[in-house]
Amino acid sequence: MPDSISKTVLPDGLQLAYRRWGTGQAAGQALLIHPLALDGSLWAPVAERLAEKGFDVVAPDCRGHGQSGKAPGPYSVQQFGSDMEALLDHLGWEDAIVAGCSMGGCVAQALALAAPRRLAGLVLVDTTAWYGPEAPRNWGERADKARTEGLAAMSGFQATRWFSDAWRAANPGIVANVTEIFVANDLACYAASCGMLGNADLREGLEHVTVPTNVIVGEEDYATPVSASEDLVRRIPGATLAVLPGARHLTLVECPDAVATALLDVASLVAPAPDRRRR
Ligand SMILES: O=C(O)CC1=CCC(=O)O1
């Protein structure tokens, strides 16, 4: 369980909710950004492992998600990234190791491009820099399906995208919890988030990322396949790739040990604070 659930007010007046583990601990600071139509609670298994190692960990609910304000769209990954920067300001964190899964990975990249000094390290989990030329149409169709059929009708499709067959069979309670979070989404915010991903293109500028970066992906991820992670590794100087055998899209839930290890590995490469300030 997180130590607390808090809210801050963003510059446009919207409330941003966040969970925090290991409050004030000094081993490092980690900001964890969740996937589409889910919330910061998805990071709990990873956050608990980091807090056990002395990290101060925060996982927000992005705008339009979870307990954060339901601003109308359109949304952009740049807006979500600037929300994260406002959260860092609120926390008094000059920088943090920033990890994002799927949509959260796109937001983490947007933050890295817009405000590179706010990152001490970067961990990109089951994500992509670009969903490809068909993305606006594909994500538009996903939003239309949600509007016409409702999110509950999509939950079976989502569960098979999120988790491997064996893991779903072994963990029905967790699958039910994640599905419950998905189904509770505000439809307009879900559609705006789909539109955001359809338009997201973070490819330009990733060659300038200088912080230690780990990219991690499930071997069976067909939402953001291994090739998308390989592309990230080609673009980001010095980035390393871990492919998790047998796992699918939500490795933060399916393989929390591996994802926590990816964060700790990045933390071990982070320069001391005075050197980071000089960047
Ligand atoms: O495609 C999916 O269903 C999964 C997904 C895409 C973006 C995200 O955050 O989750």
PDB file of C-alpha atoms and ligand atoms in Angstrom:
ATOM      1  CA  MET A   1       0.000   0.000   0.000  1.00  0.00           C
ATOM      2  CA  PRO A   2       1.249   3.532  -0.692  1.00  0.00           C
ATOM      3  CA  ASP A   3       2.150   5.650   2.309  1.00  0.00           C
ATOM      4  CA  SER A   4      -0.446   8.181   1.170  1.00  0.00           C
ATOM      5  CA  ILE A   5      -2.648   9.363  -1.699  1.00  0.00           C
ATOM      6  CA  SER A   6      -2.421  13.114  -2.254  1.00  0.00           C
ATOM      7  CA  LYS A   7      -3.482  15.737  -4.751  1.00  0.00           C
ATOM      8  CA  THR A   8      -1.862  18.814  -6.201  1.00  0.00           C
ATOM      9  CA  VAL A   9      -3.324  21.530  -8.405  1.00  0.00           C
ATOM     10  CA  LEU A  10      -1.891  21.913 -11.908  1.00  0.00           C
ATOM     11  CA  PRO A  11      -1.322  25.351 -13.495  1.00  0.00           C
ATOM     12  CA  ASP A  12      -4.647  25.082 -15.373  1.00  0.00           C
ATOM     13  CA  GLY A  13      -6.501  24.395 -12.109  1.00  0.00           C
ATOM     14  CA  LEU A  14      -6.939  20.645 -12.634  1.00  0.00           C
ATOM     15  CA  GLN A  15      -6.313  18.343  -9.673  1.00  0.00           C
ATOM     16  CA  LEU A  16      -3.598  15.719 -10.114  1.00  0.00           C
ATOM     17  CA  ALA A  17      -3.728  12.734  -7.745  1.00  0.00           C
ATOM     18  CA  TYR A  18      -0.631  10.768  -6.800  1.00  0.00           C
ATOM     19  CA  ARG A  19       0.425   7.876  -4.620  1.00  0.00           C
ATOM     20  CA  ARG A  20       3.664   7.923  -2.702  1.00  0.00           C
ATOM     21  CA  TRP A  21       5.822   5.211  -1.215  1.00  0.00           C
ATOM     22  CA  GLY A  22       8.943   5.621   0.941  1.00  0.00           C
ATOM     23  CA  THR A  23       8.260   9.313   1.481  1.00  0.00           C
ATOM     24  CA  GLY A  24      11.432  11.349   1.968  1.00  0.00           C
ATOM     25  CA  GLN A  25      13.824   8.412   1.621  1.00  0.00           C
ATOM     26  CA  ALA A  26      17.188   9.389   0.213  1.00  0.00           C
ATOM     27  CA  ALA A  27      18.434   6.567  -2.052  1.00  0.00           C
ATOM     28  CA  GLY A  28      16.839   8.363  -5.009  1.00  0.00           C
ATOM     29  CA  GLN A  29      13.580   9.734  -6.365  1.00  0.00           C
ATOM     30  CA  ALA A  30      11.436   7.884  -8.875  1.00  0.00           C
ATOM     31  CA  LEU A  31       8.440   9.158 -10.835  1.00  0.00           C
ATOM     32  CA  LEU A  32       6.368   6.336 -12.338  1.00  0.00           C
ATOM     33  CA  ILE A  33       3.800   7.024 -15.110  1.00  0.00           C
ATOM     34  CA  HIS A  34       1.029   4.532 -15.853  1.00  0.00           C
ATOM     35  CA  PRO A  35      -0.460   3.086 -19.082  1.00  0.00           C
ATOM     36  CA  LEU A  36      -3.609   4.160 -20.918  1.00  0.00           C
ATOM     37  CA  ALA A  37      -6.921   3.990 -19.038  1.00  0.00           C
ATOM     38  CA  LEU A  38      -5.255   2.695 -15.864  1.00  0.00           C
ATOM     39  CA  ASP A  39      -3.821   4.582 -12.891  1.00  0.00           C
ATOM     40  CA  GLY A  40      -0.825   4.969 -10.602  1.00  0.00           C
ATOM     41  CA  SER A  41      -1.834   1.956  -8.508  1.00  0.00           C
ATOM     42  CA  LEU A  42      -0.538  -0.276 -11.321  1.00  0.00           C
ATOM     43  CA  TRP A  43       2.961   0.666 -10.225  1.00  0.00           C
ATOM     44  CA  ALA A  44       2.464  -0.553  -6.632  1.00  0.00           C
ATOM     45  CA  PRO A  45       4.422  -3.833  -6.981  1.00  0.00           C
ATOM     46  CA  VAL A  46       7.413  -1.974  -8.466  1.00  0.00           C
ATOM     47  CA  ALA A  47       7.100   1.011  -6.098  1.00  0.00           C
ATOM     48  CA  GLU A  48       7.109  -1.264  -3.043  1.00  0.00           C
ATOM     49  CA  ARG A  49      10.326  -2.908  -4.236  1.00  0.00           C
ATOM     50  CA  LEU A  50      11.959   0.499  -4.785  1.00  0.00           C
ATOM     51  CA  ALA A  51      10.778   1.829  -1.420  1.00  0.00           C
ATOM     52  CA  GLU A  52      12.327  -1.257   0.232  1.00  0.00           C
ATOM     53  CA  LYS A  53      15.635  -0.121  -1.326  1.00  0.00           C
ATOM     54  CA  GLY A  54      15.293   3.367   0.162  1.00  0.00           C
ATOM     55  CA  PHE A  55      13.714   5.230  -2.772  1.00  0.00           C
ATOM     56  CA  ASP A  56      11.139   7.990  -2.547  1.00  0.00           C
ATOM     57  CA  VAL A  57       8.572   6.962  -5.173  1.00  0.00           C
ATOM     58  CA  VAL A  58       5.615   8.824  -6.659  1.00  0.00           C
ATOM     59  CA  ALA A  59       3.071   7.455  -9.130  1.00  0.00           C
ATOM     60  CA  PRO A  60       0.484   9.992 -10.349  1.00  0.00           C
ATOM     61  CA  ASP A  61      -2.851   9.425 -12.054  1.00  0.00           C
ATOM     62  CA  CYS A  62      -2.479  11.270 -15.376  1.00  0.00           C
ATOM     63  CA  ARG A  63      -5.111  13.873 -16.224  1.00  0.00           C
ATOM     64  CA  GLY A  64      -8.374  12.245 -17.255  1.00  0.00           C
ATOM     65  CA  HIS A  65      -7.406   9.086 -15.357  1.00  0.00           C
ATOM     66  CA  GLY A  66      -8.028   7.593 -11.925  1.00  0.00           C
ATOM     67  CA  GLN A  67      -8.614  10.165  -9.199  1.00  0.00           C
ATOM     68  CA  SER A  68      -7.217  13.104 -11.189  1.00  0.00           C
ATOM     69  CA  GLY A  69      -9.395  15.777 -12.743  1.00  0.00           C
ATOM     70  CA  LYS A  70     -11.364  14.868 -15.855  1.00  0.00           C
ATOM     71  CA  ALA A  71     -10.371  17.724 -18.151  1.00  0.00           C
ATOM     72  CA  PRO A  72     -11.965  17.665 -21.590  1.00  0.00           C
ATOM     73  CA  GLY A  73      -9.703  16.841 -24.548  1.00  0.00           C
ATOM     74  CA  PRO A  74      -7.969  17.154 -26.854  1.00  0.00           C
ATOM     75  CA  TYR A  75      -4.960  15.793 -24.996  1.00  0.00           C
ATOM     76  CA  SER A  76      -1.298  15.714 -25.997  1.00  0.00           C
ATOM     77  CA  VAL A  77       1.685  13.840 -24.611  1.00  0.00           C
ATOM     78  CA  GLN A  78       3.371  17.249 -24.286  1.00  0.00           C
ATOM     79  CA  GLN A  79       0.548  18.412 -21.954  1.00  0.00           C
ATOM     80  CA  PHE A  80       0.802  15.214 -19.909  1.00  0.00           C
ATOM     81  CA  GLY A  81       4.595  15.720 -19.784  1.00  0.00           C
ATOM     82  CA  SER A  82       4.213  19.264 -18.536  1.00  0.00           C
ATOM     83  CA  ASP A  83       1.779  17.977 -15.870  1.00  0.00           C
ATOM     84  CA  MET A  84       4.623  15.719 -14.694  1.00  0.00           C
ATOM     85  CA  GLU A  85       6.982  18.688 -14.561  1.00  0.00           C
ATOM     86  CA  ALA A  86       4.434  20.556 -12.418  1.00  0.00           C
ATOM     87  CA  LEU A  87       4.251  17.524 -10.140  1.00  0.00           C
ATOM     88  CA  LEU A  88       8.068  17.520  -9.770  1.00  0.00           C
ATOM     89  CA  ASP A  89       7.866  21.219  -8.839  1.00  0.00           C
ATOM     90  CA  HIS A  90       5.147  20.469  -6.282  1.00  0.00           C
ATOM     91  CA  LEU A  91       7.257  17.675  -4.760  1.00  0.00           C
ATOM     92  CA  GLY A  92      10.315  19.932  -4.663  1.00  0.00           C
ATOM     93  CA  TRP A  93      12.228  17.399  -6.745  1.00  0.00           C
ATOM     94  CA  GLU A  94      14.810  18.959  -9.045  1.00  0.00           C
ATOM     95  CA  ASP A  95      14.935  15.709 -10.964  1.00  0.00           C
ATOM     96  CA  ALA A  96      13.936  12.050 -10.754  1.00  0.00           C
ATOM     97  CA  ILE A  97      14.398   8.725 -12.426  1.00  0.00           C
ATOM     98  CA  VAL A  98      11.351   8.765 -14.667  1.00  0.00           C
ATOM     99  CA  ALA A  99       9.752   5.496 -15.718  1.00  0.00           C
ATOM    100  CA  GLY A 100       6.707   5.137 -17.923  1.00  0.00           C
ATOM    101  CA  CYS A 101       4.804   2.119 -19.129  1.00  0.00           C
ATOM    102  CA  SER A 102       3.111   2.214 -22.540  1.00  0.00           C
ATOM    103  CA  MET A 103       1.215   5.565 -22.667  1.00  0.00           C
ATOM    104  CA  GLY A 104       3.297   6.489 -19.602  1.00  0.00           C
ATOM    105  CA  GLY A 105       6.434   5.764 -21.624  1.00  0.00           C
ATOM    106  CA  CYS A 106       5.298   8.222 -24.288  1.00  0.00           C
ATOM    107  CA  VAL A 107       4.711  10.824 -21.557  1.00  0.00           C
ATOM    108  CA  ALA A 108       8.159  10.108 -20.079  1.00  0.00           C
ATOM    109  CA  GLN A 109       9.720  10.665 -23.512  1.00  0.00           C
ATOM    110  CA  ALA A 110       7.782  13.924 -23.928  1.00  0.00           C
ATOM    111  CA  LEU A 111       9.129  15.093 -20.557  1.00  0.00           C
ATOM    112  CA  ALA A 112      12.674  14.048 -21.511  1.00  0.00           C
ATOM    113  CA  LEU A 113      12.444  16.054 -24.742  1.00  0.00           C
ATOM    114  CA  ALA A 114      10.880  19.174 -23.199  1.00  0.00           C
ATOM    115  CA  ALA A 115      12.644  19.302 -19.829  1.00  0.00           C
ATOM    116  CA  PRO A 116      15.768  17.111 -19.968  1.00  0.00           C
ATOM    117  CA  ARG A 117      17.168  18.521 -16.704  1.00  0.00           C
ATOM    118  CA  ARG A 118      14.226  17.103 -14.754  1.00  0.00           C
ATOM    119  CA  LEU A 119      15.386  13.549 -15.499  1.00  0.00           C
ATOM    120  CA  ALA A 120      18.185  11.755 -13.653  1.00  0.00           C
ATOM    121  CA  GLY A 121      17.471   8.542 -15.560  1.00  0.00           C
ATOM    122  CA  LEU A 122      14.857   7.089 -17.893  1.00  0.00           C
ATOM    123  CA  VAL A 123      13.127   3.703 -17.950  1.00  0.00           C
ATOM    124  CA  LEU A 124      10.822   2.980 -20.882  1.00  0.00           C
ATOM    125  CA  VAL A 125       8.561  -0.013 -20.331  1.00  0.00           C
ATOM    126  CA  ASP A 126       6.419  -1.654 -23.049  1.00  0.00           C
ATOM    127  CA  THR A 127       6.258   1.518 -25.078  1.00  0.00           C
ATOM    128  CA  THR A 128       7.099   3.208 -28.345  1.00  0.00           C
ATOM    129  CA  ALA A 129       8.184   6.561 -29.743  1.00  0.00           C
ATOM    130  CA  TRP A 130       5.501   6.341 -32.464  1.00  0.00           C
ATOM    131  CA  TYR A 131       2.550   4.066 -33.184  1.00  0.00           C
ATOM    132  CA  GLY A 132       3.131   4.296 -36.959  1.00  0.00           C
ATOM    133  CA  PRO A 133       1.418   5.901 -39.955  1.00  0.00           C
ATOM    134  CA  GLU A 134      -1.931   4.182 -39.304  1.00  0.00           C
ATOM    135  CA  ALA A 135      -2.031   5.319 -35.673  1.00  0.00           C
ATOM    136  CA  PRO A 136      -4.526   8.201 -35.983  1.00  0.00           C
ATOM    137  CA  ARG A 137      -7.038   5.890 -37.723  1.00  0.00           C
ATOM    138  CA  ASN A 138      -6.400   2.881 -35.460  1.00  0.00           C
ATOM    139  CA  TRP A 139      -6.666   4.870 -32.245  1.00  0.00           C
ATOM    140  CA  GLY A 140      -9.720   6.688 -33.620  1.00  0.00           C
ATOM    141  CA  GLU A 141     -11.389   3.316 -34.172  1.00  0.00           C
ATOM    142  CA  ARG A 142     -10.515   2.272 -30.606  1.00  0.00           C
ATOM    143  CA  ALA A 143     -12.156   5.451 -29.273  1.00  0.00           C
ATOM    144  CA  ASP A 144     -15.240   4.890 -31.459  1.00  0.00           C
ATOM    145  CA  LYS A 145     -15.562   1.334 -30.214  1.00  0.00           C
ATOM    146  CA  ALA A 146     -15.475   2.554 -26.625  1.00  0.00           C
ATOM    147  CA  ARG A 147     -18.145   5.174 -27.363  1.00  0.00           C
ATOM    148  CA  THR A 148     -20.482   2.756 -29.135  1.00  0.00           C
ATOM    149  CA  GLU A 149     -19.946  -0.480 -27.191  1.00  0.00           C
ATOM    150  CA  GLY A 150     -18.651   0.775 -23.819  1.00  0.00           C
ATOM    151  CA  LEU A 151     -15.431  -0.092 -22.030  1.00  0.00           C
ATOM    152  CA  ALA A 152     -16.805  -3.239 -20.380  1.00  0.00           C
ATOM    153  CA  ALA A 153     -17.284  -4.771 -23.832  1.00  0.00           C
ATOM    154  CA  MET A 154     -13.560  -4.209 -24.517  1.00  0.00           C
ATOM    155  CA  SER A 155     -12.271  -5.749 -21.294  1.00  0.00           C
ATOM    156  CA  GLY A 156     -11.686  -9.261 -22.679  1.00  0.00           C
ATOM    157  CA  PHE A 157      -9.710  -7.846 -25.614  1.00  0.00           C
ATOM    158  CA  GLN A 158      -7.708  -5.672 -23.212  1.00  0.00           C
ATOM    159  CA  ALA A 159      -6.906  -8.481 -20.772  1.00  0.00           C
ATOM    160  CA  THR A 160      -5.398 -10.625 -23.538  1.00  0.00           C
ATOM    161  CA  ARG A 161      -3.314  -7.665 -24.731  1.00  0.00           C
ATOM    162  CA  TRP A 162      -2.151  -6.841 -21.198  1.00  0.00           C
ATOM    163  CA  PHE A 163      -1.161 -10.251 -19.807  1.00  0.00           C
ATOM    164  CA  SER A 164       0.164 -13.559 -21.121  1.00  0.00           C
ATOM    165  CA  ASP A 165      -2.228 -16.525 -21.170  1.00  0.00           C
ATOM    166  CA  ALA A 166      -0.400 -18.370 -18.395  1.00  0.00           C
ATOM    167  CA  TRP A 167      -0.203 -15.289 -16.166  1.00  0.00           C
ATOM    168  CA  ARG A 168      -3.921 -14.505 -16.589  1.00  0.00           C
ATOM    169  CA  ALA A 169      -4.822 -18.059 -15.649  1.00  0.00           C
ATOM    170  CA  ALA A 170      -2.639 -17.905 -12.531  1.00  0.00           C
ATOM    171  CA  ASN A 171      -3.708 -14.387 -11.398  1.00  0.00           C
ATOM    172  CA  PRO A 172      -7.455 -13.929 -11.984  1.00  0.00           C
ATOM    173  CA  GLY A 173      -7.848 -11.555  -9.028  1.00  0.00           C
ATOM    174  CA  ILE A 174      -5.239  -9.101 -10.329  1.00  0.00           C
ATOM    175  CA  VAL A 175      -6.690  -9.297 -13.848  1.00  0.00           C
ATOM    176  CA  ALA A 176     -10.114  -8.463 -12.340  1.00  0.00           C
ATOM    177  CA  ASN A 177      -8.660  -5.481 -10.423  1.00  0.00           C
ATOM    178  CA  VAL A 178      -6.955  -4.040 -13.498  1.00  0.00           C
ATOM    179  CA  THR A 179     -10.116  -4.596 -15.557  1.00  0.00           C
ATOM    180  CA  GLU A 180     -12.164  -2.765 -12.924  1.00  0.00           C
ATOM    181  CA  ILE A 181      -9.861   0.277 -13.186  1.00  0.00           C
ATOM    182  CA  PHE A 182     -10.166   0.173 -16.995  1.00  0.00           C
ATOM    183  CA  VAL A 183     -13.960  -0.079 -17.039  1.00  0.00           C
ATOM    184  CA  ALA A 184     -14.330   2.841 -14.570  1.00  0.00           C
ATOM    185  CA  ASN A 185     -12.777   5.328 -17.026  1.00  0.00           C
ATOM    186  CA  ASP A 186     -14.623   8.403 -18.188  1.00  0.00           C
ATOM    187  CA  LEU A 187     -15.467   7.701 -21.854  1.00  0.00           C
ATOM    188  CA  ALA A 188     -14.651  11.191 -23.135  1.00  0.00           C
ATOM    189  CA  CYS A 189     -11.285  11.161 -21.351  1.00  0.00           C
ATOM    190  CA  TYR A 190     -10.560   7.672 -22.701  1.00  0.00           C
ATOM    191  CA  ALA A 191     -11.349   8.820 -26.239  1.00  0.00           C
ATOM    192  CA  ALA A 192      -9.163  11.932 -25.789  1.00  0.00           C
ATOM    193  CA  SER A 193      -6.298   9.727 -24.550  1.00  0.00           C
ATOM    194  CA  CYS A 194      -6.665   7.431 -27.592  1.00  0.00           C
ATOM    195  CA  GLY A 195      -6.532  10.508 -29.821  1.00  0.00           C
ATOM    196  CA  MET A 196      -3.390  11.632 -28.011  1.00  0.00           C
ATOM    197  CA  LEU A 197      -1.632   8.319 -28.687  1.00  0.00           C
ATOM    198  CA  GLY A 198      -2.735   8.374 -32.322  1.00  0.00           C
ATOM    199  CA  ASN A 199      -0.977  11.734 -32.744  1.00  0.00           C
ATOM    200  CA  ALA A 200       2.069  11.064 -30.559  1.00  0.00           C
ATOM    201  CA  ASP A 201       5.412  11.147 -32.341  1.00  0.00           C
ATOM    202  CA  LEU A 202       8.396  11.372 -29.996  1.00  0.00           C
ATOM    203  CA  ARG A 203      11.048  10.213 -32.468  1.00  0.00           C
ATOM    204  CA  GLU A 204      12.624  13.606 -33.138  1.00  0.00           C
ATOM    205  CA  GLY A 205      15.142  14.574 -30.441  1.00  0.00           C
ATOM    206  CA  LEU A 206      15.594  11.233 -28.665  1.00  0.00           C
ATOM    207  CA  GLU A 207      19.186  11.255 -29.940  1.00  0.00           C
ATOM    208  CA  HIS A 208      19.805  14.112 -27.468  1.00  0.00           C
ATOM    209  CA  VAL A 209      18.768  12.138 -24.369  1.00  0.00           C
ATOM    210  CA  THR A 210      21.894  11.915 -22.219  1.00  0.00           C
ATOM    211  CA  VAL A 211      20.670  10.253 -19.019  1.00  0.00           C
ATOM    212  CA  PRO A 212      21.113   6.518 -18.317  1.00  0.00           C
ATOM    213  CA  THR A 213      18.232   4.752 -20.061  1.00  0.00           C
ATOM    214  CA  ASN A 214      16.848   1.220 -19.862  1.00  0.00           C
ATOM    215  CA  VAL A 215      14.194  -0.055 -22.242  1.00  0.00           C
ATOM    216  CA  ILE A 216      12.195  -3.101 -21.223  1.00  0.00           C
ATOM    217  CA  VAL A 217       9.497  -5.055 -23.054  1.00  0.00           C
ATOM    218  CA  GLY A 218       7.588  -8.318 -22.840  1.00  0.00           C
ATOM    219  CA  GLU A 219       8.588 -10.846 -25.476  1.00  0.00           C
ATOM    220  CA  GLU A 220       4.906 -11.420 -26.378  1.00  0.00           C
ATOM    221  CA  ASP A 221       3.892  -7.735 -26.324  1.00  0.00           C
ATOM    222  CA  TYR A 222       1.858  -7.130 -29.463  1.00  0.00           C
ATOM    223  CA  ALA A 223       0.506  -3.701 -28.358  1.00  0.00           C
ATOM    224  CA  THR A 224       4.030  -2.220 -28.509  1.00  0.00           C
ATOM    225  CA  PRO A 225       6.140  -5.025 -29.965  1.00  0.00           C
ATOM    226  CA  VAL A 226       9.812  -5.724 -29.306  1.00  0.00           C
ATOM    227  CA  SER A 227      10.663  -3.947 -32.589  1.00  0.00           C
ATOM    228  CA  ALA A 228       9.336  -0.659 -31.083  1.00  0.00           C
ATOM    229  CA  SER A 229      11.703  -1.055 -28.124  1.00  0.00           C
ATOM    230  CA  GLU A 230      14.577  -1.898 -30.463  1.00  0.00           C
ATOM    231  CA  ASP A 231      13.829   1.342 -32.284  1.00  0.00           C
ATOM    232  CA  LEU A 232      13.967   3.271 -28.973  1.00  0.00           C
ATOM    233  CA  VAL A 233      17.334   1.702 -28.167  1.00  0.00           C
ATOM    234  CA  ARG A 234      18.669   2.681 -31.592  1.00  0.00           C
ATOM    235  CA  ARG A 235      17.568   6.277 -31.062  1.00  0.00           C
ATOM    236  CA  ILE A 236      18.653   6.884 -27.440  1.00  0.00           C
ATOM    237  CA  PRO A 237      22.439   6.961 -26.979  1.00  0.00           C
ATOM    238  CA  GLY A 238      23.677   4.219 -24.651  1.00  0.00           C
ATOM    239  CA  ALA A 239      20.197   2.798 -23.958  1.00  0.00           C
ATOM    240  CA  THR A 240      20.053  -0.904 -23.130  1.00  0.00           C
ATOM    241  CA  LEU A 241      17.222  -3.333 -23.871  1.00  0.00           C
ATOM    242  CA  ALA A 242      15.779  -6.160 -21.778  1.00  0.00           C
ATOM    243  CA  VAL A 243      13.214  -8.493 -23.378  1.00  0.00           C
ATOM    244  CA  LEU A 244      11.225 -10.399 -20.749  1.00  0.00           C
ATOM    245  CA  PRO A 245      10.521 -13.993 -21.845  1.00  0.00           C
ATOM    246  CA  GLY A 246       6.859 -14.998 -22.059  1.00  0.00           C
ATOM    247  CA  ALA A 247       5.517 -11.660 -20.794  1.00  0.00           C
ATOM    248  CA  ARG A 248       3.026  -9.465 -22.624  1.00  0.00           C
ATOM    249  CA  HIS A 249       2.218  -5.721 -22.375  1.00  0.00           C
ATOM    250  CA  LEU A 250       1.886  -4.806 -18.693  1.00  0.00           C
ATOM    251  CA  THR A 251       5.243  -6.079 -17.475  1.00  0.00           C
ATOM    252  CA  LEU A 252       5.075  -3.607 -14.566  1.00  0.00           C
ATOM    253  CA  VAL A 253       2.410  -5.976 -13.173  1.00  0.00           C
ATOM    254  CA  GLU A 254       3.461  -9.285 -14.732  1.00  0.00           C
ATOM    255  CA  CYS A 255       7.209  -8.952 -13.989  1.00  0.00           C
ATOM    256  CA  PRO A 256       7.662  -6.357 -11.202  1.00  0.00           C
ATOM    257  CA  ASP A 257      11.039  -7.771 -10.142  1.00  0.00           C
ATOM    258  CA  ALA A 258      12.498  -7.236 -13.623  1.00  0.00           C
ATOM    259  CA  VAL A 259      11.036  -3.744 -13.955  1.00  0.00           C
ATOM    260  CA  ALA A 260      12.258  -2.743 -10.480  1.00  0.00           C
ATOM    261  CA  THR A 261      15.700  -4.116 -11.393  1.00  0.00           C
ATOM    262  CA  ALA A 262      15.716  -1.986 -14.571  1.00  0.00           C
ATOM    263  CA  LEU A 263      15.056   1.080 -12.403  1.00  0.00           C
ATOM    264  CA  LEU A 264      17.705   0.143  -9.859  1.00  0.00           C
ATOM    265  CA  ASP A 265      20.219  -0.476 -12.661  1.00  0.00           C
ATOM    266  CA  VAL A 266      19.557   3.006 -14.023  1.00  0.00           C
ATOM    267  CA  ALA A 267      19.824   4.420 -10.482  1.00  0.00           C
ATOM    268  CA  SER A 268      23.270   2.834 -10.126  1.00  0.00           C
ATOM    269  CA  LEU A 269      24.424   4.786 -13.211  1.00  0.00           C
ATOM    270  CA  VAL A 270      23.001   8.174 -12.211  1.00  0.00           C
ATOM    271  CA  ALA A 271      25.638  10.843 -11.700  1.00  0.00           C
ATOM    272  CA  PRO A 272      25.852  12.519  -8.257  1.00  0.00           C
ATOM    273  CA  ALA A 273      23.500  15.503  -7.882  1.00  0.00           C
ATOM    274  CA  PRO A 274      26.166  18.253  -8.209  1.00  0.00           C
ATOM    275  CA  ASP A 275      27.327  16.773 -11.542  1.00  0.00           C
ATOM    276  CA  ARG A 276      23.729  16.488 -12.760  1.00  0.00           C
ATOM    277  CA  ARG A 277      23.112  20.169 -11.924  1.00  0.00           C
ATOM    278  CA  ARG A 278      26.044  21.101 -14.218  1.00  0.00           C
ATOM    279  CA  ARG A 279      24.469  19.374 -17.270  1.00  0.00           C
TER     280      ARG A 279
HETATM  281  O1  LIG B   1      -2.989  -1.241 -26.939  1.00  0.00           O
HETATM  282  C1  LIG B   1      -3.337  -1.498 -25.774  1.00  0.00           C
HETATM  283  O2  LIG B   1      -4.423  -1.991 -25.547  1.00  0.00           O
HETATM  284  C2  LIG B   1      -2.470  -1.226 -24.615  1.00  0.00           C
HETATM  285  C3  LIG B   1      -1.966   0.136 -24.507  1.00  0.00           C
HETATM  286  C4  LIG B   1      -1.614   1.002 -25.476  1.00  0.00           C
HETATM  287  C5  LIG B   1      -1.159   2.242 -24.886  1.00  0.00           C
HETATM  288  C6  LIG B   1      -1.247   1.925 -23.482  1.00  0.00           C
HETATM  289  O3  LIG B   1      -0.914   2.645 -22.550  1.00  0.00           O
HETATM  290  O4  LIG B   1      -1.748   0.690 -23.301  1.00  0.00           O
END
